[in-house]
Amino acid sequence: MTRTALVTGAARGIGAAIARRLASDGHAVAVLDLDAGSCADTVAQITDAGGRAIAVGADVADADAVDRAVAQVVAELGAPTVLVNNAGIIRDNLLFKMSVEDWDAVLSVHLRGAFLVTRAVQAHMVDAGWGRIVTLSSTSALGNRGQANYAAAKAGMQGFTKTLALELGRYGVTANAIAPGFIQTDMTRATAERIGVPFDDFVAAATREIPVGRAGTPDDIAAAASFFCREEAGFVSGQVLYVAGGPRA
């Protein structure tokens, strides 16, 4: 059955990989990011492969923009019953150097954004009697030096997810979270630049601590999202899956 999926932060990286994977699974996909133009490559990759996708521009922390974006998805692709809350930013710093603005920005995009988009979409899931919500957490939820804001946001995502599972389960809606470990993306490249380490060296150092002996890729996370969004995953809800190449961060 073809369903409509909405993936936030899908212009690149993990979000783009999830959008492509859900399209290959047969979903029509709304590729949402801050600027619709930045979504063009992801949309083209999906449509070139024979799938259906549209680009949607919205700031997930802006309630009015989110409502307009969801209305666009409904009008152009149909009511979304699959949602992946992936949008996120980093503003890393040690606590004593972290500004209030950097704290607020990270919490706003991750937590406020997930709340606003989920609130806007859940009514369509309830009406359909079926829905899948996947929210991106991180191994940083367990604590990570220099990421007090990001760690707090990603831990919050887990509590948010478990509460959604309790509230929405009776309507046929599941909610689960994925907590990636070290994944090679623009975000991890930015972290390497911030601490002044060549990216190849940064990856090599991280890999030495990963039991499976390699860094993760966006496709690793997309595979987990694909599972949670399946019909067969209907008895899995309120869970946090650590996709980190081993049992701990």
mmCIF file of C-alpha atoms in Angstrom:
data_model
loop_
_atom_site.group_PDB
_atom_site.id
_atom_site.type_symbol
_atom_site.label_atom_id
_atom_site.label_comp_id
_atom_site.label_asym_id
_atom_site.label_seq_id
_atom_site.Cartn_x
_atom_site.Cartn_y
_atom_site.Cartn_z
ATOM 1 C CA MET A 1 0.000 0.000 0.000
ATOM 2 C CA THR A 2 1.378 3.405 -0.968
ATOM 3 C CA ARG A 3 1.540 5.809 1.945
ATOM 4 C CA THR A 4 2.772 9.370 2.248
ATOM 5 C CA ALA A 5 5.889 9.922 4.348
ATOM 6 C CA LEU A 6 7.223 13.233 5.639
ATOM 7 C CA VAL A 7 10.934 13.384 6.482
ATOM 8 C CA THR A 8 12.343 16.506 8.118
ATOM 9 C CA GLY A 9 15.929 17.636 7.654
ATOM 10 C CA ALA A 10 15.991 15.589 4.465
ATOM 11 C CA ALA A 11 18.084 17.757 2.158
ATOM 12 C CA ARG A 12 21.242 15.809 2.931
ATOM 13 C CA GLY A 13 22.876 13.248 5.184
ATOM 14 C CA ILE A 14 20.771 10.915 7.278
ATOM 15 C CA GLY A 15 17.492 12.589 6.339
ATOM 16 C CA ALA A 16 18.170 12.269 2.620
ATOM 17 C CA ALA A 17 19.114 8.595 3.019
ATOM 18 C CA ILE A 18 15.894 7.919 4.929
ATOM 19 C CA ALA A 19 13.826 9.739 2.297
ATOM 20 C CA ARG A 20 15.406 7.681 -0.486
ATOM 21 C CA ARG A 21 14.905 4.428 1.421
ATOM 22 C CA LEU A 22 11.250 5.132 2.204
ATOM 23 C CA ALA A 23 10.683 5.993 -1.457
ATOM 24 C CA SER A 24 12.268 2.702 -2.486
ATOM 25 C CA ASP A 25 9.912 1.001 -0.021
ATOM 26 C CA GLY A 26 7.032 2.418 -2.048
ATOM 27 C CA HIS A 27 6.101 5.560 -0.132
ATOM 28 C CA ALA A 28 5.482 8.968 -1.647
ATOM 29 C CA VAL A 29 7.904 11.234 0.211
ATOM 30 C CA ALA A 30 7.772 14.871 1.261
ATOM 31 C CA VAL A 31 11.383 16.016 1.570
ATOM 32 C CA LEU A 32 11.379 18.863 4.078
ATOM 33 C CA ASP A 33 14.191 21.186 5.018
ATOM 34 C CA LEU A 34 14.671 24.833 5.907
ATOM 35 C CA ASP A 35 14.869 25.787 2.229
ATOM 36 C CA ALA A 36 12.915 23.885 -0.436
ATOM 37 C CA GLY A 37 15.666 24.544 -2.975
ATOM 38 C CA SER A 38 18.157 22.564 -0.893
ATOM 39 C CA CYS A 39 15.894 19.515 -1.221
ATOM 40 C CA ALA A 40 16.141 19.416 -5.018
ATOM 41 C CA ASP A 41 18.909 16.794 -5.163
ATOM 42 C CA THR A 42 17.106 14.399 -2.829
ATOM 43 C CA VAL A 43 13.841 14.826 -4.732
ATOM 44 C CA ALA A 44 15.622 14.264 -8.053
ATOM 45 C CA GLN A 45 17.276 11.086 -6.786
ATOM 46 C CA ILE A 46 13.882 9.735 -5.766
ATOM 47 C CA THR A 47 12.028 10.712 -8.942
ATOM 48 C CA ASP A 48 14.874 9.535 -11.193
ATOM 49 C CA ALA A 49 14.509 6.121 -9.553
ATOM 50 C CA GLY A 50 10.792 6.097 -10.341
ATOM 51 C CA GLY A 51 9.458 7.329 -7.012
ATOM 52 C CA ARG A 52 7.229 10.250 -6.038
ATOM 53 C CA ALA A 53 8.598 13.132 -3.997
ATOM 54 C CA ILE A 54 8.161 16.844 -3.427
ATOM 55 C CA ALA A 55 10.386 19.475 -1.838
ATOM 56 C CA VAL A 56 8.968 21.382 1.114
ATOM 57 C CA GLY A 57 10.603 24.378 2.763
ATOM 58 C CA ALA A 58 9.862 25.142 6.406
ATOM 59 C CA ASP A 59 11.487 26.036 9.708
ATOM 60 C CA VAL A 60 10.324 23.184 11.928
ATOM 61 C CA ALA A 61 10.510 25.474 14.967
ATOM 62 C CA ASP A 62 7.921 27.843 13.438
ATOM 63 C CA ALA A 63 4.380 26.637 14.190
ATOM 64 C CA ASP A 64 2.727 28.518 11.316
ATOM 65 C CA ALA A 65 5.373 27.350 8.829
ATOM 66 C CA VAL A 66 4.881 23.748 9.963
ATOM 67 C CA ASP A 67 1.114 23.956 9.521
ATOM 68 C CA ARG A 68 1.565 25.377 6.008
ATOM 69 C CA ALA A 69 4.086 22.673 5.154
ATOM 70 C CA VAL A 70 1.819 19.843 6.276
ATOM 71 C CA ALA A 71 -1.085 21.379 4.344
ATOM 72 C CA GLN A 72 1.132 21.412 1.233
ATOM 73 C CA VAL A 73 1.984 17.745 1.722
ATOM 74 C CA VAL A 74 -1.689 16.823 2.089
ATOM 75 C CA ALA A 75 -2.586 18.778 -1.066
ATOM 76 C CA GLU A 76 0.234 17.463 -3.252
ATOM 77 C CA LEU A 77 0.893 13.920 -2.001
ATOM 78 C CA GLY A 78 -1.921 13.012 0.363
ATOM 79 C CA ALA A 79 -2.262 12.881 4.135
ATOM 80 C CA PRO A 80 1.039 11.822 5.737
ATOM 81 C CA THR A 81 0.848 8.721 7.904
ATOM 82 C CA VAL A 82 4.616 8.165 8.153
ATOM 83 C CA LEU A 83 6.736 10.811 9.890
ATOM 84 C CA VAL A 84 10.475 10.909 10.482
ATOM 85 C CA ASN A 85 11.622 13.695 12.801
ATOM 86 C CA ASN A 86 15.221 14.084 11.710
ATOM 87 C CA ALA A 87 15.797 17.872 11.546
ATOM 88 C CA GLY A 88 18.605 18.989 13.810
ATOM 89 C CA ILE A 89 21.554 21.300 14.280
ATOM 90 C CA ILE A 90 24.653 21.381 16.457
ATOM 91 C CA ARG A 91 26.113 24.296 18.372
ATOM 92 C CA ASP A 92 28.806 22.475 20.333
ATOM 93 C CA ASN A 93 30.769 24.020 23.179
ATOM 94 C CA LEU A 94 31.793 23.310 26.730
ATOM 95 C CA LEU A 95 29.153 24.363 29.226
ATOM 96 C CA PHE A 96 30.991 27.419 30.540
ATOM 97 C CA LYS A 97 31.454 28.704 26.977
ATOM 98 C CA MET A 98 27.952 27.870 25.724
ATOM 99 C CA SER A 99 25.697 30.834 25.032
ATOM 100 C CA VAL A 100 22.013 30.947 25.845
ATOM 101 C CA GLU A 101 21.398 31.449 22.116
ATOM 102 C CA ASP A 102 23.233 28.227 21.239
ATOM 103 C CA TRP A 103 21.343 26.325 23.928
ATOM 104 C CA ASP A 104 17.986 27.646 22.745
ATOM 105 C CA ALA A 105 18.714 27.091 19.044
ATOM 106 C CA VAL A 106 19.516 23.398 19.482
ATOM 107 C CA LEU A 107 16.590 22.678 21.809
ATOM 108 C CA SER A 108 14.265 24.627 19.513
ATOM 109 C CA VAL A 109 15.067 22.763 16.301
ATOM 110 C CA HIS A 110 15.244 19.303 17.838
ATOM 111 C CA LEU A 111 12.556 19.271 20.508
ATOM 112 C CA ARG A 112 10.209 22.113 19.579
ATOM 113 C CA GLY A 113 10.509 21.066 15.926
ATOM 114 C CA ALA A 114 9.669 17.425 16.614
ATOM 115 C CA PHE A 115 6.744 18.503 18.776
ATOM 116 C CA LEU A 116 5.296 20.905 16.210
ATOM 117 C CA VAL A 117 5.612 18.566 13.231
ATOM 118 C CA THR A 118 4.284 15.568 15.137
ATOM 119 C CA ARG A 119 1.362 17.566 16.486
ATOM 120 C CA ALA A 120 0.484 18.706 12.969
ATOM 121 C CA VAL A 121 0.736 15.218 11.449
ATOM 122 C CA GLN A 122 -0.749 13.003 14.151
ATOM 123 C CA ALA A 123 -4.340 13.991 13.355
ATOM 124 C CA HIS A 124 -3.956 12.478 9.885
ATOM 125 C CA MET A 125 -2.634 9.271 11.426
ATOM 126 C CA VAL A 126 -5.479 9.092 13.932
ATOM 127 C CA ASP A 127 -8.013 9.667 11.153
ATOM 128 C CA ALA A 128 -6.423 6.846 9.131
ATOM 129 C CA GLY A 129 -6.208 4.516 12.125
ATOM 130 C CA TRP A 130 -2.577 3.870 11.211
ATOM 131 C CA GLY A 131 0.692 5.715 11.604
ATOM 132 C CA ARG A 132 4.422 5.419 12.067
ATOM 133 C CA ILE A 133 6.524 8.048 13.861
ATOM 134 C CA VAL A 134 10.305 7.717 13.920
ATOM 135 C CA THR A 135 12.358 10.291 15.791
ATOM 136 C CA LEU A 136 16.136 10.644 15.653
ATOM 137 C CA SER A 137 17.888 10.582 18.985
ATOM 138 C CA SER A 138 21.638 9.927 19.394
ATOM 139 C CA THR A 139 24.133 8.084 21.538
ATOM 140 C CA SER A 140 24.904 11.613 22.793
ATOM 141 C CA ALA A 141 21.705 11.270 24.834
ATOM 142 C CA LEU A 142 23.892 9.270 27.220
ATOM 143 C CA GLY A 143 26.165 12.310 27.634
ATOM 144 C CA ASN A 144 28.892 13.742 25.435
ATOM 145 C CA ARG A 145 31.542 16.290 26.333
ATOM 146 C CA GLY A 146 30.933 19.636 24.641
ATOM 147 C CA GLN A 147 27.327 18.827 23.766
ATOM 148 C CA ALA A 148 25.212 19.723 26.799
ATOM 149 C CA ASN A 149 22.554 21.237 24.530
ATOM 150 C CA TYR A 150 22.568 18.446 21.932
ATOM 151 C CA ALA A 151 22.668 15.689 24.582
ATOM 152 C CA ALA A 152 19.729 17.250 26.435
ATOM 153 C CA ALA A 153 17.751 17.538 23.195
ATOM 154 C CA LYS A 154 18.464 13.966 22.138
ATOM 155 C CA ALA A 155 17.586 12.605 25.577
ATOM 156 C CA GLY A 156 14.381 14.618 25.373
ATOM 157 C CA MET A 157 13.580 12.964 22.064
ATOM 158 C CA GLN A 158 13.504 9.606 23.818
ATOM 159 C CA GLY A 159 11.027 10.752 26.466
ATOM 160 C CA PHE A 160 8.926 12.405 23.773
ATOM 161 C CA THR A 161 8.879 9.193 21.748
ATOM 162 C CA LYS A 162 7.852 6.990 24.670
ATOM 163 C CA THR A 163 5.024 9.367 25.545
ATOM 164 C CA LEU A 164 3.773 9.380 21.947
ATOM 165 C CA ALA A 165 3.711 5.588 22.046
ATOM 166 C CA LEU A 166 1.509 5.668 25.146
ATOM 167 C CA GLU A 167 -0.868 8.320 23.826
ATOM 168 C CA LEU A 168 -1.242 7.208 20.217
ATOM 169 C CA GLY A 169 -0.996 3.429 20.350
ATOM 170 C CA ARG A 170 -4.758 2.971 20.668
ATOM 171 C CA TYR A 171 -5.143 4.672 17.276
ATOM 172 C CA GLY A 172 -2.846 2.280 15.431
ATOM 173 C CA VAL A 173 0.119 4.651 15.619
ATOM 174 C CA THR A 174 3.577 3.509 16.714
ATOM 175 C CA ALA A 175 6.415 5.778 17.835
ATOM 176 C CA ASN A 176 10.043 4.739 18.017
ATOM 177 C CA ALA A 177 13.433 6.419 18.170
ATOM 178 C CA ILE A 178 16.765 5.691 16.527
ATOM 179 C CA ALA A 179 19.948 6.660 18.359
ATOM 180 C CA PRO A 180 22.822 6.700 15.874
ATOM 181 C CA GLY A 181 26.410 6.361 16.963
ATOM 182 C CA PHE A 182 29.246 7.791 14.878
ATOM 183 C CA ILE A 183 27.895 8.401 11.371
ATOM 184 C CA GLN A 184 29.907 10.004 8.577
ATOM 185 C CA THR A 185 27.896 13.110 7.668
ATOM 186 C CA ASP A 186 28.370 16.839 7.171
ATOM 187 C CA MET A 187 27.545 17.227 10.858
ATOM 188 C CA THR A 188 30.390 15.000 12.036
ATOM 189 C CA ARG A 189 32.681 16.711 9.531
ATOM 190 C CA ALA A 190 31.748 20.037 11.132
ATOM 191 C CA THR A 191 32.621 18.616 14.550
ATOM 192 C CA ALA A 192 36.051 17.585 13.285
ATOM 193 C CA GLU A 193 36.604 21.085 11.914
ATOM 194 C CA ARG A 194 35.518 22.652 15.210
ATOM 195 C CA ILE A 195 38.119 20.711 17.189
ATOM 196 C CA GLY A 196 40.795 21.156 14.515
ATOM 197 C CA VAL A 197 41.227 17.503 13.504
ATOM 198 C CA PRO A 198 41.407 16.304 9.862
ATOM 199 C CA PHE A 199 38.200 14.430 9.098
ATOM 200 C CA ASP A 200 39.979 11.219 8.059
ATOM 201 C CA ASP A 201 41.823 11.188 11.380
ATOM 202 C CA PHE A 202 38.576 11.940 13.215
ATOM 203 C CA VAL A 203 36.860 8.989 11.528
ATOM 204 C CA ALA A 204 39.809 6.683 12.166
ATOM 205 C CA ALA A 205 39.865 7.558 15.869
ATOM 206 C CA ALA A 206 36.126 6.955 16.188
ATOM 207 C CA THR A 207 36.354 3.662 14.305
ATOM 208 C CA ARG A 208 38.939 2.288 16.737
ATOM 209 C CA GLU A 209 36.283 2.469 19.458
ATOM 210 C CA ILE A 210 33.524 0.766 17.433
ATOM 211 C CA PRO A 211 33.284 -3.034 17.880
ATOM 212 C CA VAL A 212 32.245 -3.731 14.277
ATOM 213 C CA GLY A 213 35.356 -1.905 13.086
ATOM 214 C CA ARG A 214 33.843 0.755 10.866
ATOM 215 C CA ALA A 215 32.064 4.071 11.029
ATOM 216 C CA GLY A 216 28.366 4.211 10.327
ATOM 217 C CA THR A 217 26.753 5.579 7.188
ATOM 218 C CA PRO A 218 23.411 7.337 6.622
ATOM 219 C CA ASP A 219 22.154 4.164 4.926
ATOM 220 C CA ASP A 220 22.632 2.256 8.197
ATOM 221 C CA ILE A 221 20.157 4.614 9.850
ATOM 222 C CA ALA A 222 17.811 4.501 6.861
ATOM 223 C CA ALA A 223 17.590 0.715 7.169
ATOM 224 C CA ALA A 224 16.467 1.028 10.792
ATOM 225 C CA ALA A 225 13.892 3.680 9.872
ATOM 226 C CA SER A 226 12.585 1.454 7.101
ATOM 227 C CA PHE A 227 11.922 -1.326 9.614
ATOM 228 C CA PHE A 228 10.057 0.912 12.062
ATOM 229 C CA CYS A 229 7.838 2.236 9.247
ATOM 230 C CA ARG A 230 6.734 -1.175 8.012
ATOM 231 C CA GLU A 231 3.323 -2.738 8.477
ATOM 232 C CA GLU A 232 5.050 -5.675 10.176
ATOM 233 C CA ALA A 233 6.522 -3.408 12.875
ATOM 234 C CA GLY A 234 3.110 -2.635 14.338
ATOM 235 C CA PHE A 235 3.877 -4.378 17.644
ATOM 236 C CA VAL A 236 7.073 -2.395 18.200
ATOM 237 C CA SER A 237 6.466 0.961 19.882
ATOM 238 C CA GLY A 238 8.105 3.227 22.424
ATOM 239 C CA GLN A 239 11.528 1.747 21.719
ATOM 240 C CA VAL A 240 14.961 3.336 21.294
ATOM 241 C CA LEU A 241 17.237 1.497 18.892
ATOM 242 C CA TYR A 242 20.936 2.281 19.223
ATOM 243 C CA VAL A 243 22.526 1.944 15.792
ATOM 244 C CA ALA A 244 26.119 2.389 16.844
ATOM 245 C CA GLY A 245 28.155 -0.646 15.797
ATOM 246 C CA GLY A 246 28.212 -1.959 19.346
ATOM 247 C CA PRO A 247 26.386 -2.031 22.677
ATOM 248 C CA ARG A 248 27.319 1.455 23.861
ATOM 249 C CA ALA A 249 28.350 4.861 22.597
#
